[in-house]
Short mmCIF file of C-alpha atoms and ligand atoms in Angstrom, two decimals:
data_model
loop_
_atom_site.label_atom_id
_atom_site.label_comp_id
_atom_site.label_asym_id
_atom_site.label_seq_id
_atom_site.Cartn_x
_atom_site.Cartn_y
_atom_site.Cartn_z
CA MET N 1 35.20 265.79 82.52
CA GLN N 2 33.81 262.42 81.66
CA LEU N 3 34.57 260.99 78.13
CA TYR N 4 32.10 258.77 76.33
CA ILE N 5 32.66 257.13 72.86
CA ASP N 6 29.94 258.03 70.25
CA THR N 7 29.74 254.85 68.11
CA ALA N 8 28.21 251.37 67.92
CA ASN N 9 31.25 249.67 66.65
CA LEU N 10 32.60 247.05 68.95
CA ASN N 11 36.26 247.35 67.84
CA GLU N 12 36.27 250.98 68.38
CA ILE N 13 34.70 250.63 71.81
CA ARG N 14 37.10 247.81 72.94
CA GLU N 15 40.15 250.06 71.87
CA ALA N 16 39.00 253.11 73.57
CA HIS N 17 37.87 250.97 76.70
CA ASP N 18 41.60 249.70 76.76
CA LEU N 19 42.92 253.17 77.15
CA GLY N 20 41.39 253.03 80.59
CA VAL N 21 39.80 256.54 80.45
CA LEU N 22 36.37 255.65 78.95
CA ASP N 23 33.35 256.52 81.04
CA GLY N 24 30.41 255.54 78.70
CA VAL N 25 28.97 254.88 75.22
CA THR N 26 26.33 256.91 73.07
CA THR N 27 24.73 255.35 70.00
CA ASN N 28 21.94 256.57 67.90
CA PRO N 29 19.94 254.98 65.20
CA SER N 30 22.29 256.11 62.34
CA LEU N 31 25.17 254.65 64.21
CA ILE N 32 23.33 251.17 64.72
CA SER N 33 22.23 251.17 61.14
CA LYS N 34 25.87 251.97 59.93
CA GLU N 35 26.89 248.71 61.85
CA GLY N 36 24.00 246.58 60.29
CA ALA N 37 23.71 244.79 63.69
CA ASP N 38 20.68 243.69 65.53
CA PHE N 39 19.99 246.63 67.91
CA HIS N 40 19.32 244.76 71.11
CA ALA N 41 22.01 242.25 70.62
CA ARG N 42 24.44 245.01 70.04
CA MET N 43 23.42 247.04 72.94
CA GLU N 44 24.04 244.04 75.11
CA GLU N 45 27.40 243.37 73.59
CA ILE N 46 28.34 246.99 74.40
CA CYS N 47 27.18 246.77 78.00
CA ARG N 48 29.34 243.76 78.36
CA ILE N 49 32.53 245.81 77.58
CA VAL N 50 31.68 249.17 79.13
CA PRO N 51 30.16 249.21 82.76
CA GLY N 52 29.41 252.92 82.53
CA PRO N 53 26.14 254.73 81.00
CA VAL N 54 25.28 253.29 77.52
CA SER N 55 22.91 255.32 75.69
CA ALA N 56 20.17 253.31 73.46
CA GLU N 57 17.87 255.64 71.57
CA VAL N 58 14.23 254.92 71.05
CA VAL N 59 12.53 255.49 67.38
CA SER N 60 8.96 256.09 68.61
CA THR N 61 7.66 259.51 68.53
CA ASP N 62 4.63 259.22 70.98
CA HIS N 63 5.11 259.05 74.79
CA ASP N 64 3.59 255.50 75.07
CA GLY N 65 5.78 253.95 72.21
CA MET N 66 8.94 255.50 73.82
CA ILE N 67 7.96 254.01 77.25
CA ALA N 68 7.29 250.49 75.49
CA GLU N 69 10.85 250.69 73.93
CA ALA N 70 12.40 251.73 77.02
CA ASP N 71 10.95 248.89 79.00
CA GLN N 72 12.57 246.52 76.59
CA LEU N 73 15.97 248.35 76.41
CA THR N 74 16.29 248.75 80.33
CA ALA N 75 15.63 245.04 80.55
CA ILE N 76 18.91 244.44 78.44
CA ALA N 77 21.37 245.72 81.20
CA SER N 78 21.42 247.72 84.29
CA ASN N 79 23.82 250.26 82.60
CA ILE N 80 21.34 251.19 79.83
CA VAL N 81 20.46 254.90 79.51
CA ILE N 82 17.26 255.79 77.57
CA LYS N 83 17.83 258.31 74.85
CA LEU N 84 14.70 260.47 73.81
CA PRO N 85 14.61 263.25 71.56
CA CYS N 86 13.90 266.81 72.64
CA ILE N 87 10.33 267.07 71.45
CA PRO N 88 7.05 267.43 73.64
CA GLU N 89 6.31 263.76 73.63
CA GLY N 90 10.01 263.04 74.55
CA LEU N 91 9.65 265.57 77.44
CA LYS N 92 6.61 263.78 78.83
CA ALA N 93 8.31 260.28 78.45
CA CYS N 94 11.32 261.64 80.33
CA ARG N 95 9.29 262.61 83.27
CA THR N 96 7.76 259.24 83.32
CA LEU N 97 10.91 257.38 83.20
CA SER N 98 12.62 259.50 85.51
CA GLU N 99 10.15 259.16 88.29
CA ARG N 100 10.71 255.39 87.62
CA GLY N 101 14.26 255.68 88.37
CA VAL N 102 15.16 255.19 84.80
CA LYS N 103 18.31 257.26 83.40
CA VAL N 104 17.16 259.36 80.40
CA ASN N 105 19.55 261.16 77.79
CA MET N 106 17.57 263.86 76.18
CA THR N 107 19.06 264.29 72.71
CA LEU N 108 18.93 266.47 69.67
CA CYS N 109 19.09 269.54 71.80
CA PHE N 110 19.61 272.79 69.85
CA GLN N 111 18.76 275.55 72.11
CA PRO N 112 18.97 276.25 76.04
CA MET N 113 15.23 276.17 76.74
CA GLN N 114 15.01 272.56 75.61
CA ALA N 115 17.82 271.91 77.99
CA MET N 116 15.85 273.80 80.96
CA LEU N 117 12.62 271.66 80.25
CA VAL N 118 14.27 268.47 80.28
CA ALA N 119 16.28 269.20 83.35
CA LYS N 120 12.81 270.11 84.93
CA ALA N 121 11.62 266.86 83.76
CA GLY N 122 14.44 264.95 85.61
CA ALA N 123 16.84 264.15 82.65
CA PHE N 124 20.03 262.37 83.77
CA LEU N 125 21.90 263.88 80.59
CA VAL N 126 21.22 266.57 77.99
CA SER N 127 23.01 266.34 74.75
CA PRO N 128 23.52 269.51 72.82
CA PHE N 129 24.94 268.93 69.36
CA ILE N 130 27.76 271.33 68.76
CA GLY N 131 28.93 270.27 65.38
CA ARG N 132 25.70 270.30 63.69
CA VAL N 133 24.92 273.89 64.69
CA ASP N 134 28.61 274.83 63.50
CA ASP N 135 27.88 272.96 60.47
CA ILE N 136 25.02 275.38 59.51
CA SER N 137 27.21 278.58 60.49
CA GLY N 138 25.95 278.72 64.18
CA ASP N 139 27.94 278.73 67.42
CA GLY N 140 27.42 275.43 68.88
CA MET N 141 29.84 276.25 71.74
CA GLU N 142 27.36 279.18 72.87
CA ILE N 143 24.76 276.86 73.53
CA ILE N 144 26.88 274.74 75.83
CA GLN N 145 27.76 277.96 77.77
CA GLN N 146 24.07 279.20 78.08
CA ILE N 147 23.08 275.66 79.31
CA ARG N 148 25.94 275.72 81.88
CA GLN N 149 24.86 279.17 83.15
CA ILE N 150 21.30 278.42 83.44
CA TYR N 151 21.95 275.00 85.13
CA ASP N 152 24.25 276.75 87.58
CA ASN N 153 21.93 279.42 88.20
CA TYR N 154 19.14 277.26 89.22
CA GLY N 155 21.04 274.04 90.61
CA TYR N 156 19.67 271.49 87.82
CA GLU N 157 21.59 268.25 88.41
CA THR N 158 21.14 267.14 84.88
CA LYS N 159 24.58 266.60 83.27
CA ILE N 160 25.51 268.64 80.05
CA LEU N 161 26.72 266.07 77.47
CA ALA N 162 28.54 267.82 74.55
CA ALA N 163 27.73 265.99 71.46
CA SER N 164 28.42 266.04 67.89
CA ILE N 165 31.97 266.64 68.60
CA ARG N 166 34.20 267.15 65.37
CA HIS N 167 37.72 267.84 66.61
CA PRO N 168 39.70 268.21 69.65
CA GLN N 169 39.43 272.02 70.00
CA HIS N 170 35.62 271.37 70.66
CA MET N 171 36.68 269.14 73.68
CA VAL N 172 38.97 271.82 74.86
CA GLN N 173 36.33 274.62 74.66
CA ALA N 174 33.55 272.36 76.12
CA ALA N 175 35.96 271.32 78.91
CA LEU N 176 36.98 275.16 79.68
CA ILE N 177 33.14 275.86 79.74
CA GLY N 178 32.42 273.10 82.17
CA ALA N 179 30.45 270.66 80.21
CA ASP N 180 30.10 267.51 82.41
CA VAL N 181 30.76 265.02 79.56
CA ALA N 182 31.70 264.87 76.03
CA THR N 183 30.79 262.08 73.71
CA VAL N 184 33.37 261.62 71.03
CA PRO N 185 33.91 259.78 67.80
CA PHE N 186 36.77 257.08 67.93
CA LYS N 187 38.88 259.14 65.28
CA VAL N 188 38.81 262.27 67.43
CA ILE N 189 39.60 260.17 70.73
CA GLN N 190 42.71 259.03 69.04
CA GLN N 191 43.68 262.81 68.09
CA LEU N 192 43.33 263.56 71.81
CA MET N 193 46.51 262.17 72.82
CA LYS N 194 48.48 263.42 69.63
CA HIS N 195 50.86 266.34 69.17
CA PRO N 196 53.72 266.31 66.73
CA LEU N 197 56.30 267.78 69.23
CA THR N 198 55.44 264.68 71.28
CA ASP N 199 56.28 262.26 68.30
CA SER N 200 59.45 264.32 67.30
CA GLY N 201 60.55 264.79 70.81
CA LEU N 202 60.25 260.98 71.71
CA GLU N 203 61.97 260.15 68.39
CA LYS N 204 64.94 262.45 69.50
CA PHE N 205 65.19 261.02 72.97
CA LEU N 206 65.12 257.54 71.68
CA ALA N 207 67.86 258.53 68.86
CA ASP N 208 70.23 260.06 71.68
CA TRP N 209 69.74 257.15 73.98
CA ASN N 210 70.45 254.55 71.18
CA ALA N 211 73.49 256.86 70.29
CA ARG N 212 74.88 256.82 73.80
CA ALA N 213 74.41 252.94 74.04
CA ASP N 214 76.43 252.39 70.88
CA ALA N 215 79.11 254.92 72.20
CA GLN N 216 79.35 252.90 75.42
CA LYS N 217 79.50 249.62 73.44
CA ALA N 218 82.47 251.30 71.41
CA MET N 219 84.32 252.15 74.61
CA ALA N 220 83.93 248.66 76.11
C1 E4P M 1 25.19 262.04 70.22
O1 E4P M 1 24.57 261.15 71.30
C2 E4P M 1 25.11 261.92 69.06
O2 E4P M 1 25.02 260.33 68.49
C3 E4P M 1 26.16 262.32 68.05
O3 E4P M 1 27.13 263.16 68.79
C4 E4P M 1 25.84 262.98 66.90
O4 E4P M 1 26.96 263.47 66.37
P1 E4P M 1 27.03 263.82 64.76
O5 E4P M 1 26.49 265.28 64.40
O6 E4P M 1 28.38 263.78 64.41
O7 E4P M 1 26.07 262.83 63.91
#
Protein backbone atom coordinates (compact mmCIF):
# COMPACT_ATOMS: atom_id res chain seq x y z
CA MET A 1 0.00 0.00 0.00
CA GLN A 2 1.36 3.41 -0.85
CA LEU A 3 1.54 6.12 1.79
CA TYR A 4 0.98 9.80 1.02
CA ILE A 5 1.01 12.64 3.52
CA ASP A 6 -2.02 14.95 3.56
CA THR A 7 -0.56 18.37 4.35
CA ALA A 8 1.02 21.48 2.84
CA ASN A 9 3.34 21.98 5.82
CA LEU A 10 6.99 21.71 4.76
CA ASN A 11 8.33 20.58 8.14
CA GLU A 12 5.79 17.76 8.31
CA ILE A 13 6.58 16.74 4.74
CA ARG A 14 10.35 16.74 5.39
CA GLU A 15 9.95 14.72 8.59
CA ALA A 16 7.68 12.16 6.93
CA HIS A 17 9.99 11.97 3.90
CA ASP A 18 12.96 11.29 6.20
CA LEU A 19 11.21 8.14 7.45
CA GLY A 20 11.95 6.66 4.02
CA VAL A 21 8.45 5.28 3.39
CA LEU A 22 6.62 8.27 1.91
CA ASP A 23 5.32 7.82 -1.66
CA GLY A 24 3.54 11.12 -2.31
CA VAL A 25 1.69 14.19 -1.03
CA THR A 26 -1.87 15.50 -1.24
CA THR A 27 -2.86 19.10 -0.62
CA ASN A 28 -6.18 20.90 -0.87
CA PRO A 29 -7.26 24.58 -0.76
CA SER A 30 -7.94 24.42 2.99
CA LEU A 31 -4.48 22.97 3.75
CA ILE A 32 -2.79 25.61 1.55
CA SER A 33 -4.78 28.43 3.20
CA LYS A 34 -3.80 27.15 6.65
CA GLU A 35 -0.13 27.60 5.70
CA GLY A 36 -0.66 31.16 4.43
CA ALA A 37 1.83 30.44 1.63
CA ASP A 38 1.81 31.33 -2.07
CA PHE A 39 0.14 28.36 -3.75
CA HIS A 40 2.48 27.81 -6.71
CA ALA A 41 5.64 28.52 -4.72
CA ARG A 42 4.55 26.05 -2.04
CA MET A 43 3.80 23.34 -4.61
CA GLU A 44 7.24 23.85 -6.12
CA GLU A 45 8.88 23.48 -2.69
CA ILE A 46 6.93 20.31 -1.95
CA CYS A 47 7.88 18.79 -5.32
CA ARG A 48 11.55 19.47 -4.56
CA ILE A 49 11.29 17.40 -1.35
CA VAL A 50 9.13 14.51 -2.59
CA PRO A 51 9.75 12.96 -6.02
CA GLY A 52 6.47 10.97 -6.02
CA PRO A 53 3.00 12.23 -7.02
CA VAL A 54 2.07 15.60 -5.45
CA SER A 55 -1.60 16.56 -5.79
CA ALA A 56 -2.45 20.24 -6.40
CA GLU A 57 -6.15 21.15 -6.42
CA VAL A 58 -7.84 23.60 -8.78
CA VAL A 59 -10.44 26.08 -7.50
CA SER A 60 -12.31 26.64 -10.77
CA THR A 61 -15.63 24.88 -11.10
CA ASP A 62 -15.94 24.94 -14.91
CA HIS A 63 -14.09 22.78 -17.45
CA ASP A 64 -12.15 25.57 -19.17
CA GLY A 65 -11.12 27.20 -15.90
CA MET A 66 -9.92 23.84 -14.55
CA ILE A 67 -7.86 23.20 -17.68
CA ALA A 68 -6.31 26.69 -17.55
CA GLU A 69 -5.32 26.17 -13.90
CA ALA A 70 -4.02 22.67 -14.66
CA ASP A 71 -1.80 24.06 -17.43
CA GLN A 72 -0.14 26.42 -14.93
CA LEU A 73 0.17 23.79 -12.20
CA THR A 74 1.68 21.09 -14.43
CA ALA A 75 4.36 23.59 -15.49
CA ILE A 76 5.62 23.68 -11.87
CA ALA A 77 7.08 20.15 -11.81
CA SER A 78 6.74 16.83 -13.61
CA ASN A 79 5.33 15.06 -10.52
CA ILE A 80 2.32 17.37 -10.11
CA VAL A 81 -1.04 15.54 -10.16
CA ILE A 82 -4.08 17.70 -10.85
CA LYS A 83 -6.82 17.39 -8.27
CA LEU A 84 -10.35 17.99 -9.53
CA PRO A 85 -13.69 17.74 -7.72
CA CYS A 86 -16.13 14.90 -8.48
CA ILE A 87 -18.66 17.13 -10.27
CA PRO A 88 -19.76 16.89 -13.94
CA GLU A 89 -17.36 19.66 -15.05
CA GLY A 90 -14.57 17.90 -13.16
CA LEU A 91 -15.39 14.67 -14.97
CA LYS A 92 -15.11 16.42 -18.36
CA ALA A 93 -11.83 18.05 -17.35
CA CYS A 94 -10.56 14.68 -16.14
CA ARG A 95 -11.17 13.22 -19.59
CA THR A 96 -9.45 16.17 -21.32
CA LEU A 97 -6.38 16.05 -19.07
CA SER A 98 -6.08 12.26 -19.06
CA GLU A 99 -6.14 12.22 -22.86
CA ARG A 100 -3.23 14.69 -22.75
CA GLY A 101 -1.30 12.36 -20.45
CA VAL A 102 -1.78 14.51 -17.33
CA LYS A 103 -2.34 12.56 -14.10
CA VAL A 104 -5.60 13.45 -12.33
CA ASN A 105 -6.76 12.85 -8.75
CA MET A 106 -10.57 13.05 -8.50
CA THR A 107 -11.37 14.33 -5.03
CA LEU A 108 -14.44 14.73 -2.81
CA CYS A 109 -15.69 11.28 -3.79
CA PHE A 110 -18.51 10.09 -1.54
CA GLN A 111 -20.22 7.31 -3.47
CA PRO A 112 -19.13 4.42 -5.74
CA MET A 113 -20.74 5.66 -8.97
CA GLN A 114 -18.65 8.83 -8.84
CA ALA A 115 -15.64 6.51 -8.63
CA MET A 116 -16.82 4.42 -11.58
CA LEU A 117 -17.34 7.42 -13.84
CA VAL A 118 -13.97 9.00 -13.03
CA ALA A 119 -12.28 5.66 -13.76
CA LYS A 120 -14.00 5.66 -17.17
CA ALA A 121 -12.70 9.21 -17.69
CA GLY A 122 -9.12 8.00 -17.12
CA ALA A 123 -8.41 9.29 -13.59
CA PHE A 124 -5.06 8.26 -12.11
CA LEU A 125 -6.45 8.44 -8.55
CA VAL A 126 -9.88 8.61 -6.94
CA SER A 127 -10.13 9.99 -3.40
CA PRO A 128 -13.06 8.65 -1.32
CA PHE A 129 -13.24 10.63 1.96
CA ILE A 130 -13.66 8.10 4.77
CA GLY A 131 -13.59 10.34 7.86
CA ARG A 132 -16.09 12.88 6.58
CA VAL A 133 -18.63 10.10 5.98
CA ASP A 134 -18.00 8.62 9.43
CA ASP A 135 -18.38 12.13 10.88
CA ILE A 136 -22.03 12.18 9.78
CA SER A 137 -22.65 8.64 11.09
CA GLY A 138 -22.14 6.93 7.72
CA ASP A 139 -19.76 4.09 6.91
CA GLY A 140 -16.82 5.52 4.98
CA MET A 141 -15.07 2.17 4.75
CA GLU A 142 -18.06 0.59 3.01
CA ILE A 143 -17.51 3.03 0.13
CA ILE A 144 -13.88 1.91 -0.22
CA GLN A 145 -15.04 -1.70 -0.24
CA GLN A 146 -17.66 -1.05 -2.94
CA ILE A 147 -15.22 0.86 -5.16
CA ARG A 148 -12.61 -1.91 -4.79
CA GLN A 149 -15.19 -4.49 -5.89
CA ILE A 150 -16.38 -2.43 -8.89
CA TYR A 151 -12.83 -1.66 -10.05
CA ASP A 152 -11.86 -5.33 -9.75
CA ASN A 153 -15.02 -6.48 -11.58
CA TYR A 154 -14.21 -4.38 -14.63
CA GLY A 155 -10.44 -4.03 -14.45
CA TYR A 156 -10.42 -0.25 -14.00
CA GLU A 157 -6.85 0.90 -13.42
CA THR A 158 -7.61 4.04 -11.40
CA LYS A 159 -5.95 3.79 -7.98
CA ILE A 160 -8.13 4.04 -4.88
CA LEU A 161 -6.68 6.66 -2.54
CA ALA A 162 -8.27 6.37 0.91
CA ALA A 163 -8.57 9.99 2.08
CA SER A 164 -9.83 11.82 5.16
CA ILE A 165 -8.08 9.29 7.39
CA ARG A 166 -8.57 10.05 11.08
CA HIS A 167 -6.72 7.26 12.94
CA PRO A 168 -4.56 4.13 12.43
CA GLN A 169 -7.61 1.80 12.40
CA HIS A 170 -8.81 3.55 9.23
CA MET A 171 -5.47 2.61 7.67
CA VAL A 172 -5.73 -1.00 8.83
CA GLN A 173 -9.21 -1.37 7.38
CA ALA A 174 -8.35 0.37 4.11
CA ALA A 175 -5.27 -1.85 3.72
CA LEU A 176 -7.30 -5.02 4.40
CA ILE A 177 -9.84 -4.00 1.76
CA GLY A 178 -7.06 -3.31 -0.72
CA ALA A 179 -7.05 0.47 -1.17
CA ASP A 180 -3.99 1.24 -3.31
CA VAL A 181 -2.93 4.36 -1.41
CA ALA A 182 -3.82 6.15 1.83
CA THR A 183 -3.23 9.85 2.37
CA VAL A 184 -2.66 10.50 6.02
CA PRO A 185 -2.20 13.56 8.27
CA PHE A 186 1.24 13.82 9.90
CA LYS A 187 -0.21 13.15 13.36
CA VAL A 188 -1.58 9.79 12.19
CA ILE A 189 1.67 8.89 10.37
CA GLN A 190 3.42 9.30 13.72
CA GLN A 191 0.85 7.02 15.37
CA LEU A 192 1.45 4.27 12.79
CA MET A 193 4.77 3.27 14.39
CA LYS A 194 3.51 3.52 17.98
CA HIS A 195 2.55 0.80 20.45
CA PRO A 196 2.82 1.08 24.24
CA LEU A 197 4.20 -2.48 24.44
CA THR A 198 7.00 -1.53 22.04
CA ASP A 199 7.95 1.40 24.29
CA SER A 200 7.72 -0.52 27.58
CA GLY A 201 9.45 -3.56 26.02
CA LEU A 202 12.35 -1.44 24.79
CA GLU A 203 12.61 0.30 28.15
CA LYS A 204 12.88 -3.11 29.88
CA PHE A 205 15.45 -4.47 27.38
CA LEU A 206 17.65 -1.41 27.89
CA ALA A 207 17.28 -1.52 31.69
CA ASP A 208 18.26 -5.23 31.73
CA TRP A 209 21.19 -4.52 29.41
CA ASN A 210 22.46 -1.71 31.59
CA ALA A 211 22.06 -3.85 34.74
CA ARG A 212 24.17 -6.56 33.09
CA ALA A 213 26.84 -4.02 32.15
CA ASP A 214 26.85 -2.70 35.74
CA ALA A 215 27.18 -6.26 37.11
CA GLN A 216 30.12 -6.98 34.77
CA LYS A 217 31.81 -3.76 35.87
CA ALA A 218 31.37 -4.75 39.53
CA MET A 219 32.94 -8.18 38.86
CA ALA A 220 35.98 -6.72 37.02
C1 LIG B 1 -7.50 14.38 0.52
O1 LIG B 1 -6.81 14.55 -0.46
C2 LIG B 1 -7.99 15.46 1.38
O2 LIG B 1 -7.08 16.53 1.36
C3 LIG B 1 -8.12 15.05 2.82
O3 LIG B 1 -7.84 13.69 3.05
C4 LIG B 1 -9.32 15.57 3.50
O4 LIG B 1 -9.30 15.20 4.84
P1 LIG B 1 -10.19 15.90 5.96
O5 LIG B 1 -11.57 15.33 5.87
O6 LIG B 1 -9.52 15.51 7.25
O7 LIG B 1 -10.16 17.38 5.70
